[in-house]
mmCIF file of C-alpha atoms in Angstrom:
data_model
loop_
_atom_site.group_PDB
_atom_site.id
_atom_site.type_symbol
_atom_site.label_atom_id
_atom_site.label_comp_id
_atom_site.label_asym_id
_atom_site.label_seq_id
_atom_site.Cartn_x
_atom_site.Cartn_y
_atom_site.Cartn_z
ATOM 1 C CA MET Z 38 -20.859 -39.445 52.956
ATOM 2 C CA LYS Z 39 -22.221 -36.184 53.530
ATOM 3 C CA LEU Z 40 -18.881 -34.603 52.886
ATOM 4 C CA LYS Z 41 -17.605 -36.292 49.837
ATOM 5 C CA LYS Z 42 -21.021 -34.993 48.084
ATOM 6 C CA ILE Z 43 -19.943 -31.650 48.949
ATOM 7 C CA ILE Z 44 -16.982 -31.970 47.685
ATOM 8 C CA VAL Z 45 -18.567 -33.901 44.381
ATOM 9 C CA ILE Z 46 -20.611 -30.740 43.753
ATOM 10 C CA VAL Z 47 -17.718 -28.354 44.390
ATOM 11 C CA LEU Z 48 -15.515 -30.240 41.756
ATOM 12 C CA CYS Z 49 -19.009 -30.203 39.220
ATOM 13 C CA SER Z 50 -19.327 -26.316 39.642
ATOM 14 C CA LEU Z 51 -15.215 -25.914 39.333
ATOM 15 C CA LEU Z 52 -15.838 -27.705 36.360
ATOM 16 C CA MET Z 53 -18.998 -25.876 34.693
ATOM 17 C CA VAL Z 54 -17.693 -22.085 35.310
ATOM 18 C CA GLY Z 55 -14.652 -23.568 33.285
ATOM 19 C CA CYS Z 56 -15.880 -24.677 29.946
ATOM 20 C CA ASN Z 57 -18.416 -21.654 30.478
ATOM 21 C CA ASN Z 58 -15.196 -19.486 30.219
ATOM 22 C CA GLN Z 59 -14.205 -21.235 27.236
ATOM 23 C CA THR Z 60 -17.656 -21.191 25.671
ATOM 24 C CA THR Z 61 -17.714 -17.610 25.968
ATOM 25 C CA LYS Z 62 -14.073 -16.630 25.031
ATOM 26 C CA LYS Z 63 -14.857 -14.066 22.153
ATOM 27 C CA THR Z 64 -12.825 -14.376 19.273
ATOM 28 C CA THR Z 65 -11.292 -11.225 17.437
ATOM 29 C CA THR Z 66 -11.471 -10.377 13.957
ATOM 30 C CA TYR Z 67 -8.968 -8.812 11.803
ATOM 31 C CA THR Z 68 -10.364 -5.768 10.083
ATOM 32 C CA PRO Z 69 -8.217 -3.628 7.566
ATOM 33 C CA THR Z 70 -8.218 0.109 8.057
ATOM 34 C CA LEU Z 71 -7.395 2.591 6.094
ATOM 35 C CA LYS Z 72 -4.630 3.935 8.283
ATOM 36 C CA HIS Z 73 -3.235 0.308 7.465
ATOM 37 C CA PHE Z 74 -3.126 0.757 4.153
ATOM 38 C CA LEU Z 75 -1.265 3.983 4.280
ATOM 39 C CA LYS Z 76 1.728 2.782 6.597
ATOM 40 C CA MET Z 77 1.654 -0.711 4.424
ATOM 41 C CA SER Z 78 2.566 1.898 1.174
ATOM 42 C CA ILE Z 79 5.791 2.803 2.463
ATOM 43 C CA LYS Z 80 7.200 -0.196 3.857
ATOM 44 C CA PRO Z 81 8.931 -1.212 0.288
ATOM 45 C CA VAL Z 82 10.306 2.605 0.007
ATOM 46 C CA GLY Z 83 13.999 3.035 -0.394
ATOM 47 C CA GLN Z 84 14.962 -0.772 -0.580
ATOM 48 C CA THR Z 85 12.640 -2.158 -3.809
ATOM 49 C CA MET Z 86 13.801 -1.516 -7.228
ATOM 50 C CA TYR Z 87 11.411 -0.858 -10.368
ATOM 51 C CA VAL Z 88 11.350 -4.230 -12.464
ATOM 52 C CA TRP Z 89 8.695 -4.897 -15.229
ATOM 53 C CA GLY Z 90 6.911 -8.170 -14.469
ATOM 54 C CA GLY Z 91 7.507 -7.604 -10.425
ATOM 55 C CA GLY Z 92 4.993 -8.924 -7.969
ATOM 56 C CA TRP Z 93 3.133 -10.916 -11.196
ATOM 57 C CA ASN Z 94 3.179 -14.722 -11.453
ATOM 58 C CA LYS Z 95 5.583 -16.292 -14.097
ATOM 59 C CA ALA Z 96 3.081 -16.291 -16.640
ATOM 60 C CA ASP Z 97 2.152 -12.572 -16.047
ATOM 61 C CA THR Z 98 -1.445 -13.106 -15.628
ATOM 62 C CA ALA Z 99 -2.209 -12.744 -11.925
ATOM 63 C CA ALA Z 100 -0.015 -12.085 -8.835
ATOM 64 C CA GLY Z 101 2.814 -13.801 -8.046
ATOM 65 C CA LYS Z 102 4.742 -15.560 -5.095
ATOM 66 C CA GLU Z 103 5.820 -11.737 -3.295
ATOM 67 C CA ALA Z 104 2.322 -9.932 -4.003
ATOM 68 C CA ARG Z 105 0.782 -12.871 -2.107
ATOM 69 C CA GLN Z 106 2.868 -13.024 1.051
ATOM 70 C CA MET Z 107 2.456 -10.928 3.990
ATOM 71 C CA GLY Z 108 5.475 -8.872 4.376
ATOM 72 C CA LEU Z 109 8.373 -7.505 2.339
ATOM 73 C CA SER Z 110 10.820 -9.931 0.099
ATOM 74 C CA PRO Z 111 14.247 -10.328 1.629
ATOM 75 C CA ARG Z 112 15.139 -10.566 -1.953
ATOM 76 C CA TRP Z 113 14.404 -6.860 -2.733
ATOM 77 C CA LYS Z 114 16.724 -5.558 -0.678
ATOM 78 C CA LYS Z 115 19.312 -7.766 -1.310
ATOM 79 C CA PHE Z 116 18.568 -6.747 -5.272
ATOM 80 C CA TYR Z 117 18.482 -2.976 -4.768
ATOM 81 C CA GLU Z 118 22.073 -3.414 -2.792
ATOM 82 C CA LYS Z 119 23.568 -4.448 -5.554
ATOM 83 C CA GLN Z 120 22.163 -1.528 -7.912
ATOM 84 C CA ASP Z 121 23.689 2.071 -8.239
ATOM 85 C CA ALA Z 122 23.132 4.864 -10.158
ATOM 86 C CA SER Z 123 23.145 3.438 -12.911
ATOM 87 C CA TYR Z 124 20.518 0.963 -12.768
ATOM 88 C CA ASP Z 125 19.186 -0.192 -16.295
ATOM 89 C CA VAL Z 126 15.387 -1.535 -16.146
ATOM 90 C CA SER Z 127 15.376 -2.816 -19.141
ATOM 91 C CA GLN Z 128 18.429 -5.400 -18.296
ATOM 92 C CA THR Z 129 15.760 -6.848 -15.696
ATOM 93 C CA ALA Z 130 12.954 -7.087 -17.263
ATOM 94 C CA TYR Z 131 10.547 -9.954 -15.835
ATOM 95 C CA GLN Z 132 13.199 -10.863 -12.820
ATOM 96 C CA ILE Z 133 9.951 -11.225 -11.053
ATOM 97 C CA HIS Z 134 11.332 -11.732 -7.711
ATOM 98 C CA ASP Z 135 13.724 -9.060 -7.397
ATOM 99 C CA GLY Z 136 11.187 -6.006 -7.448
ATOM 100 C CA LEU Z 137 7.930 -4.670 -7.677
ATOM 101 C CA ASP Z 138 6.463 -2.993 -10.901
ATOM 102 C CA CYS Z 139 3.581 -0.558 -10.227
ATOM 103 C CA SER Z 140 0.713 -2.876 -10.249
ATOM 104 C CA GLY Z 141 2.519 -5.649 -8.368
ATOM 105 C CA PHE Z 142 3.186 -3.128 -5.808
ATOM 106 C CA VAL Z 143 -0.629 -1.863 -5.679
ATOM 107 C CA GLY Z 144 -1.438 -5.054 -5.444
ATOM 108 C CA TRP Z 145 0.958 -5.862 -2.269
ATOM 109 C CA VAL Z 146 -0.163 -3.172 -0.493
ATOM 110 C CA THR Z 147 -3.211 -4.306 -0.947
ATOM 111 C CA TYR Z 148 -2.944 -8.023 0.195
ATOM 112 C CA ASN Z 149 -0.879 -7.236 3.183
ATOM 113 C CA THR Z 150 -4.157 -4.925 3.868
ATOM 114 C CA MET Z 151 -6.814 -7.421 3.639
ATOM 115 C CA GLU Z 152 -5.297 -10.407 4.049
ATOM 116 C CA THR Z 153 -3.501 -12.583 7.132
ATOM 117 C CA LYS Z 154 -1.971 -14.895 6.108
ATOM 118 C CA ASP Z 155 0.146 -15.848 2.783
ATOM 119 C CA GLY Z 156 -1.218 -17.552 -0.266
ATOM 120 C CA GLN Z 157 -4.570 -16.342 -0.607
ATOM 121 C CA PRO Z 158 -5.521 -14.627 -4.381
ATOM 122 C CA GLY Z 159 -3.984 -11.598 -5.214
ATOM 123 C CA TYR Z 160 -4.499 -8.423 -5.926
ATOM 124 C CA VAL Z 161 -2.655 -7.459 -9.013
ATOM 125 C CA LYS Z 162 -4.015 -6.584 -12.219
ATOM 126 C CA GLU Z 163 -2.707 -4.406 -15.330
ATOM 127 C CA SER Z 164 -2.647 -0.718 -14.105
ATOM 128 C CA GLY Z 165 -6.150 0.401 -16.464
ATOM 129 C CA LYS Z 166 -7.775 -2.661 -15.205
ATOM 130 C CA GLN Z 167 -7.043 -2.605 -11.606
ATOM 131 C CA ILE Z 168 -9.327 0.160 -9.978
ATOM 132 C CA GLN Z 169 -11.885 -1.341 -12.958
ATOM 133 C CA TRP Z 170 -11.670 -4.490 -11.288
ATOM 134 C CA PHE Z 171 -11.590 -3.036 -7.506
ATOM 135 C CA ALA Z 172 -14.845 -1.188 -8.558
ATOM 136 C CA LYS Z 173 -16.572 -4.613 -9.609
ATOM 137 C CA LYS Z 174 -15.638 -6.487 -6.216
ATOM 138 C CA GLY Z 175 -17.280 -3.924 -4.254
ATOM 139 C CA PHE Z 176 -14.005 -2.156 -2.774
ATOM 140 C CA GLY Z 177 -15.101 1.615 -3.961
ATOM 141 C CA LYS Z 178 -15.675 3.404 -6.801
ATOM 142 C CA VAL Z 179 -13.883 5.217 -9.737
ATOM 143 C CA ILE Z 180 -14.566 8.596 -11.175
ATOM 144 C CA GLN Z 181 -12.879 9.541 -14.446
ATOM 145 C CA ALA Z 182 -10.462 11.649 -14.938
ATOM 146 C CA ASP Z 183 -12.570 14.529 -15.793
ATOM 147 C CA ALA Z 184 -14.843 14.757 -12.964
ATOM 148 C CA ILE Z 185 -11.960 14.869 -9.991
ATOM 149 C CA THR Z 186 -13.063 17.538 -7.495
ATOM 150 C CA THR Z 187 -10.598 16.570 -4.983
ATOM 151 C CA TYR Z 188 -7.855 13.566 -3.808
ATOM 152 C CA HIS Z 189 -7.887 12.299 -0.177
ATOM 153 C CA PRO Z 190 -5.162 9.770 1.666
ATOM 154 C CA GLY Z 191 -5.303 6.474 0.104
ATOM 155 C CA ASP Z 192 -6.730 7.168 -3.725
ATOM 156 C CA LEU Z 193 -5.727 4.694 -6.079
ATOM 157 C CA MET Z 194 -5.096 7.278 -9.104
ATOM 158 C CA ALA Z 195 -4.338 4.564 -12.458
ATOM 159 C CA ASN Z 196 -4.160 5.004 -16.092
ATOM 160 C CA GLN Z 197 -3.048 2.130 -18.783
ATOM 161 C CA ASP Z 198 0.131 2.841 -18.375
ATOM 162 C CA HIS Z 199 0.831 3.858 -14.637
ATOM 163 C CA ILE Z 200 -1.081 3.322 -11.089
ATOM 164 C CA PHE Z 201 0.042 5.105 -7.429
ATOM 165 C CA ILE Z 202 -1.445 5.998 -4.264
ATOM 166 C CA VAL Z 203 -2.058 8.925 -2.726
ATOM 167 C CA LEU Z 204 -0.652 10.455 0.546
ATOM 168 C CA GLY Z 205 -2.340 13.818 0.541
ATOM 169 C CA GLN Z 206 -3.312 17.021 -1.421
ATOM 170 C CA TYR Z 207 -1.647 20.333 -0.463
ATOM 171 C CA LYS Z 208 -2.727 23.670 -0.467
ATOM 172 C CA ASP Z 209 -1.378 24.842 -3.980
ATOM 173 C CA GLY Z 210 -3.144 21.008 -5.676
ATOM 174 C CA SER Z 211 -0.281 19.225 -5.641
ATOM 175 C CA LEU Z 212 -0.301 15.791 -4.383
ATOM 176 C CA LEU Z 213 1.990 13.824 -2.494
ATOM 177 C CA ILE Z 214 2.420 10.260 -4.019
ATOM 178 C CA VAL Z 215 4.078 6.592 -3.116
ATOM 179 C CA HIS Z 216 4.753 4.440 -6.370
ATOM 180 C CA ALA Z 217 7.036 1.890 -7.477
ATOM 181 C CA SER Z 218 8.054 4.240 -11.038
ATOM 182 C CA VAL Z 219 11.612 3.741 -12.787
ATOM 183 C CA PRO Z 220 14.325 3.317 -10.596
ATOM 184 C CA GLY Z 221 12.194 2.025 -7.536
ATOM 185 C CA VAL Z 222 9.812 2.472 -4.890
ATOM 186 C CA GLN Z 223 9.764 6.105 -3.746
ATOM 187 C CA ILE Z 224 7.859 8.995 -2.479
ATOM 188 C CA SER Z 225 7.196 11.670 -5.136
ATOM 189 C CA GLY Z 226 5.576 15.088 -5.644
ATOM 190 C CA THR Z 227 3.505 16.854 -8.541
ATOM 191 C CA PRO Z 228 3.829 20.278 -9.532
ATOM 192 C CA ASP Z 229 0.804 22.212 -8.257
ATOM 193 C CA ILE Z 230 -2.113 23.065 -10.342
ATOM 194 C CA ASN Z 231 -0.978 25.919 -12.478
ATOM 195 C CA GLY Z 232 2.108 23.225 -13.369
ATOM 196 C CA ASN Z 233 5.031 24.881 -11.384
ATOM 197 C CA ILE Z 234 7.350 22.505 -10.439
ATOM 198 C CA ASN Z 235 8.493 24.048 -7.258
ATOM 199 C CA SER Z 236 5.434 22.658 -5.374
ATOM 200 C CA LEU Z 237 4.754 21.827 -2.053
ATOM 201 C CA ALA Z 238 4.577 18.410 -2.418
ATOM 202 C CA ILE Z 239 7.935 18.410 -4.305
ATOM 203 C CA GLN Z 240 9.145 20.045 -1.681
ATOM 204 C CA LYS Z 241 7.903 17.510 1.026
ATOM 205 C CA ALA Z 242 8.571 14.407 -1.172
ATOM 206 C CA THR Z 243 12.913 15.520 -1.407
ATOM 207 C CA THR Z 244 12.594 16.423 1.938
ATOM 208 C CA LEU Z 245 11.211 13.252 3.624
ATOM 209 C CA MET Z 246 13.154 11.031 0.813
ATOM 210 C CA GLU Z 247 16.599 12.874 2.244
ATOM 211 C CA LYS Z 248 15.924 12.135 5.362
ATOM 212 C CA HIS Z 249 14.417 9.143 5.970
ATOM 213 C CA TYR Z 250 16.434 7.288 2.691
ATOM 214 C CA PRO Z 251 19.438 8.844 2.399
ATOM 215 C CA GLU Z 252 21.458 6.177 0.616
ATOM 216 C CA TRP Z 253 18.342 5.580 -2.038
ATOM 217 C CA CYS Z 254 18.443 9.557 -1.909
ATOM 218 C CA ALA Z 255 21.901 9.400 -2.970
ATOM 219 C CA LYS Z 256 21.504 7.137 -5.995
ATOM 220 C CA TYR Z 257 18.605 8.479 -7.056
ATOM 221 C CA PRO Z 258 17.879 11.942 -5.917
ATOM 222 C CA ASN Z 259 14.988 12.813 -8.283
ATOM 223 C CA HIS Z 260 11.255 12.746 -6.361
ATOM 224 C CA MET Z 261 9.388 14.875 -8.904
ATOM 225 C CA VAL Z 262 6.897 13.289 -11.848
ATOM 226 C CA ASP Z 263 5.230 15.308 -14.352
ATOM 227 C CA TYR Z 264 2.149 17.333 -14.589
ATOM 228 C CA SER Z 265 0.290 14.682 -16.501
ATOM 229 C CA TYR Z 266 -0.721 13.160 -12.505
ATOM 230 C CA LEU Z 267 -2.684 15.635 -12.761
ATOM 231 C CA THR Z 268 -4.664 15.162 -15.669
ATOM 232 C CA ASP Z 269 -4.508 12.120 -17.235
ATOM 233 C CA TYR Z 270 -5.358 9.557 -14.727
ATOM 234 C CA ASP Z 271 -8.664 8.188 -12.662
ATOM 235 C CA GLN Z 272 -9.769 7.893 -9.560
ATOM 236 C CA PHE Z 273 -10.603 5.281 -7.016
ATOM 237 C CA VAL Z 274 -12.057 6.154 -3.821
ATOM 238 C CA TRP Z 275 -12.080 3.276 -1.372
ATOM 239 C CA ASN Z 276 -15.231 2.741 0.863
ATOM 240 C CA THR Z 277 -15.556 2.659 4.604
ATOM 241 C CA LYS Z 278 -16.798 -0.951 4.084
ATOM 242 C CA THR Z 279 -13.763 -2.014 2.809
ATOM 243 C CA PHE Z 280 -11.316 -0.003 4.537
ATOM 244 C CA LYS Z 281 -12.965 1.214 8.154
ATOM 245 C CA ASP Z 282 -11.767 4.644 8.486
ATOM 246 C CA ALA Z 283 -12.838 5.853 12.012
ATOM 247 C CA LYS Z 284 -9.988 7.997 12.500
ATOM 248 C CA LYS Z 285 -11.531 10.089 9.036
ATOM 249 C CA ILE Z 286 -8.242 9.610 7.553
ATOM 250 C CA GLN Z 287 -9.842 10.200 3.972
ATOM 251 C CA LYS Z 288 -10.244 14.291 5.285
ATOM 252 C CA MET Z 289 -6.588 14.495 7.333
ATOM 253 C CA LYS Z 290 -4.114 17.178 5.420
ATOM 254 C CA PRO Z 291 -1.046 15.488 4.638
ATOM 255 C CA SER Z 292 0.615 16.572 7.702
ATOM 256 C CA GLN Z 293 -1.424 14.964 9.493
ATOM 257 C CA ILE Z 294 -0.994 11.526 7.246
ATOM 258 C CA LEU Z 295 2.955 11.954 7.819
ATOM 259 C CA SER Z 296 2.915 12.025 11.266
ATOM 260 C CA PHE Z 297 1.762 8.329 12.172
ATOM 261 C CA ILE Z 298 3.656 6.980 8.767
ATOM 262 C CA TYR Z 299 6.753 8.134 10.185
#
């Protein structure tokens, strides 16, 4: 009888240990980071065409299916592969599943940073309203164009016609950016603060696109945007409650940003 009691006690103890291990097992929670946001921003580069309404729903009122799913849509690359240097964006308007427009692109990048599964509410708004909406949701703050003093990696720059993501600012004042603009999602550079087009950002944008996306460059070799990108856009700066920035990415130089993106 004593032996049986000992066995029962041992078995019960083992069961209790197992139960305790189960109850104390830690669950991991996903934390959006600025680093992930920047890495996601280049995923569609060189394989996604600019399409008016791309990333929106059919009613053109909110984020569509592609902007509320994790990862790249296979349709984007298939559509890109059918295009050549004569791509005419006016002929593809509202083929919403075939590419992205500027706010659809920013909405997709934000979704793929904030969310972990398909079908959640999206982040697509008209370019002129998108950063104001983000600010109202407590994601960060808006700085008017005439009050901007510096730029940070990950900043959104927007006006009523366009929105883009800053990858970094060079010492000559030029910005390296990623955006959805005709003909498609690509990295571009602005002139320097004096308007010179031989800027560090334009040089780097050209080098990056030629190195990493040679097929795209053969069709679409221009990686320069105009001086208005430095003067006519309001700025949105993410706060660290929305995107954790343990690596202090907002203070990094473009070369440091590119080192973890590629």
